[in-house]
mmCIF file of C-alpha atoms in Angstrom:
data_model
loop_
_atom_site.group_PDB
_atom_site.id
_atom_site.type_symbol
_atom_site.label_atom_id
_atom_site.label_comp_id
_atom_site.label_asym_id
_atom_site.label_seq_id
_atom_site.Cartn_x
_atom_site.Cartn_y
_atom_site.Cartn_z
ATOM 1 C CA MET A 1427 13.564 234.317 -126.043
ATOM 2 C CA THR A 1428 15.900 234.558 -128.937
ATOM 3 C CA PRO A 1429 15.191 236.580 -132.190
ATOM 4 C CA GLU A 1430 14.840 233.114 -133.847
ATOM 5 C CA GLN A 1431 12.504 231.657 -131.454
ATOM 6 C CA TYR A 1432 10.209 234.547 -131.413
ATOM 7 C CA CYS A 1433 10.079 234.058 -135.241
ATOM 8 C CA GLN A 1434 9.531 230.103 -135.096
ATOM 9 C CA GLU A 1435 6.763 231.005 -132.373
ATOM 10 C CA LYS A 1436 5.209 233.404 -134.928
ATOM 11 C CA ALA A 1437 5.139 231.250 -137.826
ATOM 12 C CA ALA A 1438 3.790 228.213 -135.783
ATOM 13 C CA LYS A 1439 1.029 229.839 -134.038
ATOM 14 C CA SER A 1440 -0.416 231.253 -137.453
ATOM 15 C CA GLY A 1441 -1.509 227.727 -138.485
ATOM 16 C CA SER A 1442 -0.343 228.841 -142.043
ATOM 17 C CA SER A 1443 -0.042 226.659 -145.009
ATOM 18 C CA PHE A 1444 3.399 228.191 -145.611
ATOM 19 C CA TYR A 1445 4.771 226.796 -142.212
ATOM 20 C CA TYR A 1446 4.681 223.412 -143.616
ATOM 21 C CA SER A 1447 6.712 224.400 -146.510
ATOM 22 C CA PHE A 1448 9.278 225.344 -144.395
ATOM 23 C CA LEU A 1449 9.643 222.159 -142.430
ATOM 24 C CA PHE A 1450 12.157 220.412 -144.935
ATOM 25 C CA LEU A 1451 14.456 223.258 -145.497
ATOM 26 C CA PRO A 1452 18.058 223.160 -144.131
ATOM 27 C CA THR A 1453 18.346 225.061 -140.941
ATOM 28 C CA GLU A 1454 19.956 228.340 -142.266
ATOM 29 C CA ARG A 1455 17.558 228.862 -145.072
ATOM 30 C CA ARG A 1456 14.769 227.612 -142.697
ATOM 31 C CA LYS A 1457 15.825 230.551 -140.233
ATOM 32 C CA ALA A 1458 15.646 232.948 -142.956
ATOM 33 C CA ILE A 1459 12.298 232.220 -144.443
ATOM 34 C CA THR A 1460 10.695 231.984 -140.952
ATOM 35 C CA ALA A 1461 11.874 235.395 -140.123
ATOM 36 C CA LEU A 1462 10.637 236.770 -143.333
ATOM 37 C CA TYR A 1463 7.361 235.146 -142.892
ATOM 38 C CA ALA A 1464 7.166 236.435 -139.272
ATOM 39 C CA PHE A 1465 7.614 240.000 -140.662
ATOM 40 C CA CYS A 1466 5.032 239.623 -143.060
ATOM 41 C CA ARG A 1467 2.495 238.584 -140.189
ATOM 42 C CA GLU A 1468 3.626 241.399 -138.142
ATOM 43 C CA VAL A 1469 2.700 243.939 -140.709
ATOM 44 C CA ASP A 1470 -0.289 242.050 -141.568
ATOM 45 C CA ASP A 1471 -1.499 242.013 -138.208
ATOM 46 C CA VAL A 1472 -1.218 245.767 -137.988
ATOM 47 C CA VAL A 1473 -3.814 246.124 -140.779
ATOM 48 C CA ASP A 1474 -5.975 243.122 -139.799
ATOM 49 C CA GLU A 1475 -6.091 243.885 -136.174
ATOM 50 C CA CYS A 1476 -5.939 247.511 -135.682
ATOM 51 C CA THR A 1477 -9.673 248.896 -136.039
ATOM 52 C CA ASP A 1478 -8.581 252.582 -136.213
ATOM 53 C CA PRO A 1479 -6.861 253.376 -139.270
ATOM 54 C CA THR A 1480 -4.836 256.167 -137.774
ATOM 55 C CA ILE A 1481 -3.520 253.786 -135.216
ATOM 56 C CA ALA A 1482 -2.659 251.356 -137.932
ATOM 57 C CA ALA A 1483 -0.817 253.974 -140.006
ATOM 58 C CA THR A 1484 1.322 255.108 -137.110
ATOM 59 C CA LYS A 1485 2.257 251.539 -136.452
ATOM 60 C CA LEU A 1486 3.117 251.032 -140.260
ATOM 61 C CA ALA A 1487 5.416 254.022 -140.104
ATOM 62 C CA TRP A 1488 7.086 252.539 -137.279
ATOM 63 C CA TRP A 1489 7.983 249.348 -139.020
ATOM 64 C CA ARG A 1490 9.355 251.665 -141.855
ATOM 65 C CA GLN A 1491 11.657 253.163 -139.340
ATOM 66 C CA GLU A 1492 12.573 249.552 -137.978
ATOM 67 C CA VAL A 1493 13.549 248.606 -141.728
ATOM 68 C CA ALA A 1494 15.596 251.338 -142.063
ATOM 69 C CA LYS A 1495 17.297 250.715 -138.643
ATOM 70 C CA MET A 1496 17.888 247.189 -140.027
ATOM 71 C CA LYS A 1497 19.658 248.268 -143.001
ATOM 72 C CA ALA A 1498 21.793 250.772 -140.837
ATOM 73 C CA GLY A 1499 22.865 247.703 -138.839
ATOM 74 C CA GLU A 1500 20.564 248.802 -135.627
ATOM 75 C CA PRO A 1501 17.498 246.515 -135.685
ATOM 76 C CA THR A 1502 15.655 246.746 -132.341
ATOM 77 C CA HIS A 1503 12.832 244.293 -132.837
ATOM 78 C CA PRO A 1504 13.107 240.366 -132.720
ATOM 79 C CA VAL A 1505 12.180 239.987 -136.447
ATOM 80 C CA THR A 1506 14.238 242.557 -137.897
ATOM 81 C CA LYS A 1507 17.365 241.015 -135.566
ATOM 82 C CA ALA A 1508 16.516 237.605 -137.273
ATOM 83 C CA MET A 1509 16.331 239.098 -140.788
ATOM 84 C CA ALA A 1510 19.566 241.265 -140.464
ATOM 85 C CA PRO A 1511 21.971 238.517 -141.324
ATOM 86 C CA TYR A 1512 20.195 237.698 -144.751
ATOM 87 C CA GLN A 1513 20.143 241.041 -146.265
ATOM 88 C CA GLN A 1514 23.013 240.160 -148.442
ATOM 89 C CA SER A 1515 23.082 236.513 -148.670
ATOM 90 C CA TYR A 1516 19.596 236.041 -149.590
ATOM 91 C CA GLY A 1517 18.416 239.330 -150.691
ATOM 92 C CA VAL A 1518 16.069 240.152 -147.788
ATOM 93 C CA THR A 1519 16.641 243.961 -148.471
ATOM 94 C CA ALA A 1520 15.126 247.112 -146.677
ATOM 95 C CA GLU A 1521 13.773 248.077 -150.211
ATOM 96 C CA ARG A 1522 11.600 244.878 -150.516
ATOM 97 C CA LEU A 1523 10.488 244.837 -147.104
ATOM 98 C CA SER A 1524 9.417 248.687 -147.658
ATOM 99 C CA GLU A 1525 7.577 247.368 -150.798
ATOM 100 C CA ILE A 1526 5.471 244.934 -148.556
ATOM 101 C CA ILE A 1527 4.524 247.856 -146.233
ATOM 102 C CA ASP A 1528 3.689 249.780 -149.201
ATOM 103 C CA GLY A 1529 1.046 246.931 -149.918
ATOM 104 C CA MET A 1530 -0.201 246.987 -146.351
ATOM 105 C CA GLN A 1531 -0.394 250.540 -146.683
ATOM 106 C CA MET A 1532 -2.741 249.902 -149.739
ATOM 107 C CA ASP A 1533 -5.183 248.226 -147.457
ATOM 108 C CA LEU A 1534 -5.747 251.287 -145.245
ATOM 109 C CA GLU A 1535 -6.381 253.475 -148.290
ATOM 110 C CA GLN A 1536 -8.687 251.447 -150.360
ATOM 111 C CA THR A 1537 -11.116 248.686 -150.107
ATOM 112 C CA ARG A 1538 -11.962 248.435 -153.783
ATOM 113 C CA TYR A 1539 -10.393 247.952 -156.994
ATOM 114 C CA LEU A 1540 -11.618 249.003 -160.325
ATOM 115 C CA ASP A 1541 -9.809 246.560 -162.352
ATOM 116 C CA PHE A 1542 -7.234 243.663 -162.394
ATOM 117 C CA LYS A 1543 -4.196 245.952 -163.016
ATOM 118 C CA GLY A 1544 -4.647 247.805 -159.879
ATOM 119 C CA LEU A 1545 -5.222 244.617 -157.865
ATOM 120 C CA ARG A 1546 -2.136 243.044 -159.426
ATOM 121 C CA LEU A 1547 -0.146 245.892 -157.988
ATOM 122 C CA TYR A 1548 -1.443 245.148 -154.752
ATOM 123 C CA CYS A 1549 -0.727 241.401 -155.301
ATOM 124 C CA TYR A 1550 2.751 242.196 -156.439
ATOM 125 C CA ARG A 1551 3.543 244.235 -153.332
ATOM 126 C CA VAL A 1552 2.232 241.710 -150.576
ATOM 127 C CA ALA A 1553 2.994 238.383 -152.431
ATOM 128 C CA SER A 1554 5.207 238.649 -155.337
ATOM 129 C CA VAL A 1555 7.873 240.629 -153.495
ATOM 130 C CA VAL A 1556 7.660 238.112 -150.747
ATOM 131 C CA GLY A 1557 7.944 235.257 -153.501
ATOM 132 C CA LEU A 1558 11.228 236.753 -154.763
ATOM 133 C CA MET A 1559 13.150 237.084 -151.633
ATOM 134 C CA ALA A 1560 11.778 233.571 -150.871
ATOM 135 C CA ALA A 1561 13.159 232.229 -154.176
ATOM 136 C CA GLU A 1562 16.557 233.591 -153.119
ATOM 137 C CA ILE A 1563 16.412 232.042 -150.034
ATOM 138 C CA PHE A 1564 15.482 228.613 -151.277
ATOM 139 C CA GLY A 1565 18.326 228.869 -153.865
ATOM 140 C CA ARG A 1566 18.402 229.537 -157.601
ATOM 141 C CA THR A 1567 20.752 229.524 -160.458
ATOM 142 C CA HIS A 1568 18.784 231.227 -163.053
ATOM 143 C CA GLN A 1569 17.181 234.497 -163.472
ATOM 144 C CA ASP A 1570 14.035 233.070 -164.761
ATOM 145 C CA THR A 1571 13.417 231.504 -161.285
ATOM 146 C CA LEU A 1572 12.753 235.252 -160.145
ATOM 147 C CA ALA A 1573 10.191 235.641 -163.043
ATOM 148 C CA TYR A 1574 8.410 232.336 -161.742
ATOM 149 C CA ALA A 1575 8.494 233.325 -158.288
ATOM 150 C CA GLU A 1576 6.683 236.630 -159.198
ATOM 151 C CA GLN A 1577 4.121 234.739 -160.948
ATOM 152 C CA LEU A 1578 3.568 232.255 -158.074
ATOM 153 C CA GLY A 1579 3.192 234.793 -155.719
ATOM 154 C CA LEU A 1580 0.469 236.330 -157.750
ATOM 155 C CA ALA A 1581 -1.279 232.942 -158.011
ATOM 156 C CA LEU A 1582 -0.928 232.448 -154.367
ATOM 157 C CA GLN A 1583 -2.601 235.988 -153.446
ATOM 158 C CA LEU A 1584 -5.342 235.330 -155.728
ATOM 159 C CA THR A 1585 -6.154 232.247 -154.094
ATOM 160 C CA ASN A 1586 -6.165 234.042 -150.624
ATOM 161 C CA ILE A 1587 -8.583 236.427 -152.169
ATOM 162 C CA ILE A 1588 -10.875 233.620 -153.577
ATOM 163 C CA ARG A 1589 -10.737 231.825 -150.146
ATOM 164 C CA ASP A 1590 -11.352 234.963 -147.908
ATOM 165 C CA VAL A 1591 -14.126 236.928 -149.989
ATOM 166 C CA GLY A 1592 -16.645 236.439 -147.084
ATOM 167 C CA GLU A 1593 -14.212 237.258 -144.329
ATOM 168 C CA ASP A 1594 -12.963 240.206 -146.474
ATOM 169 C CA ALA A 1595 -16.590 241.564 -146.878
ATOM 170 C CA ARG A 1596 -17.182 241.537 -143.185
ATOM 171 C CA LYS A 1597 -14.241 243.826 -142.896
ATOM 172 C CA GLY A 1598 -15.685 246.004 -145.694
ATOM 173 C CA ARG A 1599 -13.103 245.017 -148.213
ATOM 174 C CA VAL A 1600 -13.825 243.710 -151.615
ATOM 175 C CA TYR A 1601 -10.655 242.764 -153.568
ATOM 176 C CA LEU A 1602 -12.572 241.193 -156.736
ATOM 177 C CA PRO A 1603 -12.217 243.767 -159.390
ATOM 178 C CA ILE A 1604 -15.174 245.943 -160.051
ATOM 179 C CA GLU A 1605 -14.952 245.335 -163.746
ATOM 180 C CA ASP A 1606 -15.382 241.652 -163.044
ATOM 181 C CA LEU A 1607 -18.267 242.097 -160.732
ATOM 182 C CA GLN A 1608 -19.937 244.103 -163.604
ATOM 183 C CA LYS A 1609 -19.179 241.708 -166.112
ATOM 184 C CA PHE A 1610 -20.891 238.860 -164.199
ATOM 185 C CA ASN A 1611 -23.852 241.107 -162.697
ATOM 186 C CA VAL A 1612 -22.660 240.852 -159.243
ATOM 187 C CA PRO A 1613 -23.221 244.111 -157.332
ATOM 188 C CA VAL A 1614 -20.714 245.070 -154.445
ATOM 189 C CA GLN A 1615 -23.778 245.074 -152.198
ATOM 190 C CA GLN A 1616 -24.488 241.419 -152.887
ATOM 191 C CA ILE A 1617 -21.019 240.604 -151.509
ATOM 192 C CA LEU A 1618 -21.226 242.701 -148.783
ATOM 193 C CA GLN A 1619 -24.571 241.019 -147.826
ATOM 194 C CA TYR A 1620 -23.065 237.553 -148.187
ATOM 195 C CA LYS A 1621 -25.469 236.689 -151.010
ATOM 196 C CA GLY A 1622 -24.378 233.804 -153.394
ATOM 197 C CA GLY A 1623 -26.192 232.667 -156.625
ATOM 198 C CA ALA A 1624 -25.323 231.558 -159.967
ATOM 199 C CA GLU A 1625 -24.026 234.851 -161.107
ATOM 200 C CA PHE A 1626 -21.579 234.825 -158.213
ATOM 201 C CA GLU A 1627 -20.638 231.372 -158.722
ATOM 202 C CA ALA A 1628 -19.822 232.169 -162.194
ATOM 203 C CA LEU A 1629 -17.703 235.131 -161.154
ATOM 204 C CA MET A 1630 -15.751 232.784 -158.705
ATOM 205 C CA LYS A 1631 -15.340 230.152 -161.539
ATOM 206 C CA PHE A 1632 -13.609 232.978 -163.505
ATOM 207 C CA GLN A 1633 -11.313 234.096 -160.639
ATOM 208 C CA THR A 1634 -10.393 230.337 -160.320
ATOM 209 C CA GLU A 1635 -9.504 230.138 -163.568
ATOM 210 C CA ARG A 1636 -7.452 233.578 -163.512
ATOM 211 C CA ALA A 1637 -5.573 232.047 -160.542
ATOM 212 C CA ARG A 1638 -4.633 228.786 -162.422
ATOM 213 C CA GLU A 1639 -3.200 230.496 -165.443
ATOM 214 C CA HIS A 1640 -0.866 232.373 -163.068
ATOM 215 C CA TYR A 1641 0.107 228.880 -161.357
ATOM 216 C CA ARG A 1642 0.478 227.335 -165.081
ATOM 217 C CA LYS A 1643 2.543 230.336 -166.238
ATOM 218 C CA ALA A 1644 4.739 230.263 -163.085
ATOM 219 C CA TYR A 1645 5.566 226.533 -163.625
ATOM 220 C CA SER A 1646 6.343 227.292 -167.288
ATOM 221 C CA LEU A 1647 8.995 229.742 -166.068
ATOM 222 C CA LEU A 1648 10.978 227.430 -163.476
ATOM 223 C CA PRO A 1649 13.887 226.378 -164.942
ATOM 224 C CA LYS A 1650 14.331 222.300 -164.387
ATOM 225 C CA ALA A 1651 17.856 223.236 -162.986
ATOM 226 C CA ASP A 1652 16.187 225.049 -159.795
ATOM 227 C CA ARG A 1653 13.133 222.964 -159.264
ATOM 228 C CA LYS A 1654 14.845 220.877 -156.668
ATOM 229 C CA ALA A 1655 15.982 224.217 -154.799
ATOM 230 C CA GLN A 1656 12.581 225.630 -155.278
ATOM 231 C CA ARG A 1657 10.647 222.656 -153.651
ATOM 232 C CA ALA A 1658 9.303 224.745 -150.689
ATOM 233 C CA GLY A 1659 7.723 227.231 -153.038
ATOM 234 C CA LEU A 1660 6.230 224.263 -155.035
ATOM 235 C CA ILE A 1661 5.020 222.792 -151.726
ATOM 236 C CA MET A 1662 2.947 225.993 -151.243
ATOM 237 C CA ALA A 1663 1.543 225.871 -154.916
ATOM 238 C CA SER A 1664 0.529 222.141 -154.256
ATOM 239 C CA ILE A 1665 -1.198 222.991 -150.750
ATOM 240 C CA TYR A 1666 -3.186 226.139 -152.516
ATOM 241 C CA SER A 1667 -3.914 224.156 -155.591
ATOM 242 C CA ASP A 1668 -5.583 221.686 -153.380
ATOM 243 C CA LEU A 1669 -7.225 224.275 -151.597
ATOM 244 C CA LEU A 1670 -8.893 225.656 -155.013
ATOM 245 C CA ARG A 1671 -9.855 222.322 -155.881
ATOM 246 C CA GLU A 1672 -11.800 222.159 -152.364
ATOM 247 C CA ILE A 1673 -13.480 225.605 -152.887
ATOM 248 C CA GLU A 1674 -14.611 224.391 -156.431
ATOM 249 C CA ARG A 1675 -15.866 221.075 -155.010
ATOM 250 C CA ASN A 1676 -17.738 223.129 -152.278
ATOM 251 C CA GLY A 1677 -19.507 224.969 -154.543
ATOM 252 C CA TYR A 1678 -17.743 228.307 -154.035
ATOM 253 C CA LYS A 1679 -19.532 228.903 -150.757
ATOM 254 C CA VAL A 1680 -16.624 231.338 -149.962
ATOM 255 C CA LEU A 1681 -19.134 234.039 -148.639
ATOM 256 C CA ASN A 1682 -20.286 232.341 -145.367
ATOM 257 C CA GLU A 1683 -17.665 229.453 -145.037
ATOM 258 C CA ARG A 1684 -13.847 229.184 -144.877
ATOM 259 C CA THR A 1685 -12.461 226.373 -146.938
ATOM 260 C CA SER A 1686 -9.157 224.987 -145.638
ATOM 261 C CA LEU A 1687 -7.304 221.728 -145.592
ATOM 262 C CA THR A 1688 -6.628 219.495 -142.459
ATOM 263 C CA PRO A 1689 -3.007 219.798 -141.095
ATOM 264 C CA LEU A 1690 -2.468 216.102 -141.954
ATOM 265 C CA ARG A 1691 -3.179 216.627 -145.766
ATOM 266 C CA LYS A 1692 -1.063 219.604 -145.999
ATOM 267 C CA LEU A 1693 1.608 217.702 -144.534
ATOM 268 C CA TRP A 1694 0.858 214.829 -146.836
ATOM 269 C CA VAL A 1695 0.833 217.283 -149.664
ATOM 270 C CA ALA A 1696 4.091 218.702 -148.547
ATOM 271 C CA TRP A 1697 5.815 215.590 -148.365
ATOM 272 C CA ARG A 1698 4.902 214.342 -151.708
ATOM 273 C CA THR A 1699 5.983 217.572 -153.327
ATOM 274 C CA TRP A 1700 9.175 217.399 -151.643
ATOM 275 C CA ILE A 1701 9.860 213.754 -152.683
ATOM 276 C CA THR A 1702 8.848 214.552 -156.260
ATOM 277 C CA SER A 1703 9.818 218.039 -156.969
ATOM 278 C CA LYS A 1704 6.693 218.561 -158.748
ATOM 279 C CA PRO A 1705 3.641 220.589 -157.612
ATOM 280 C CA ALA A 1706 0.048 219.243 -157.649
ATOM 281 C CA PRO A 1707 -1.710 219.513 -160.996
ATOM 282 C CA VAL A 1708 -3.592 222.680 -161.438
#
């Protein structure tokens, strides 16, 4: 199996919405973003699948060394071998990859966030940094496109957090800021016990609107000249905007259910966005 085949298999097996945004890309750009996504899956799996934090920390340390080897021209893992050619051409740099690992390290060291400022740093590391590299891979001509990518990464990660409240609680994690829980009178223990209610629904409406604000800000920053090149990112935005609406229609039952879109619906949204170069409304 070649490094590219390994990454392709990793991406396809994940069943993620991101995979649908890659389908329409030219071959070389598709290879680059698939390799980057495979890396994100590898380090994310370390945190999600290792029940022993010490082992997880050791594995993340290994990945830090592997990223350094890639920078030195000596990668050993299929994923870093697949990413190596794109360090200069598409900005898939060791520094940015290390920052993603920093975000994963945060998951090992804390399970709560006092305020949105702290959560935003986490989102920047695990999502916005990915967005910055993705924007380079997709192609850009304006600096503002990077500001768009940073905001879009934040919006996508906030959507993930909304969708996964119950799933994360089962792992002992609550990403919703403590200041927001207090504002809406929702104790952490209520989330850990998967109990909804009017206060929880109001909290989730607030979180949803915050995510939508960042989608809107991202769209406002994207230069018209780069809109066509950035269609893969806009596909993700469209799919996740649809997901937010589905969660909303379902009454924010995220504590005990995991809302998702069917593969056919994702493919339809992807095709529609690719043709129009416009994201779904938020």
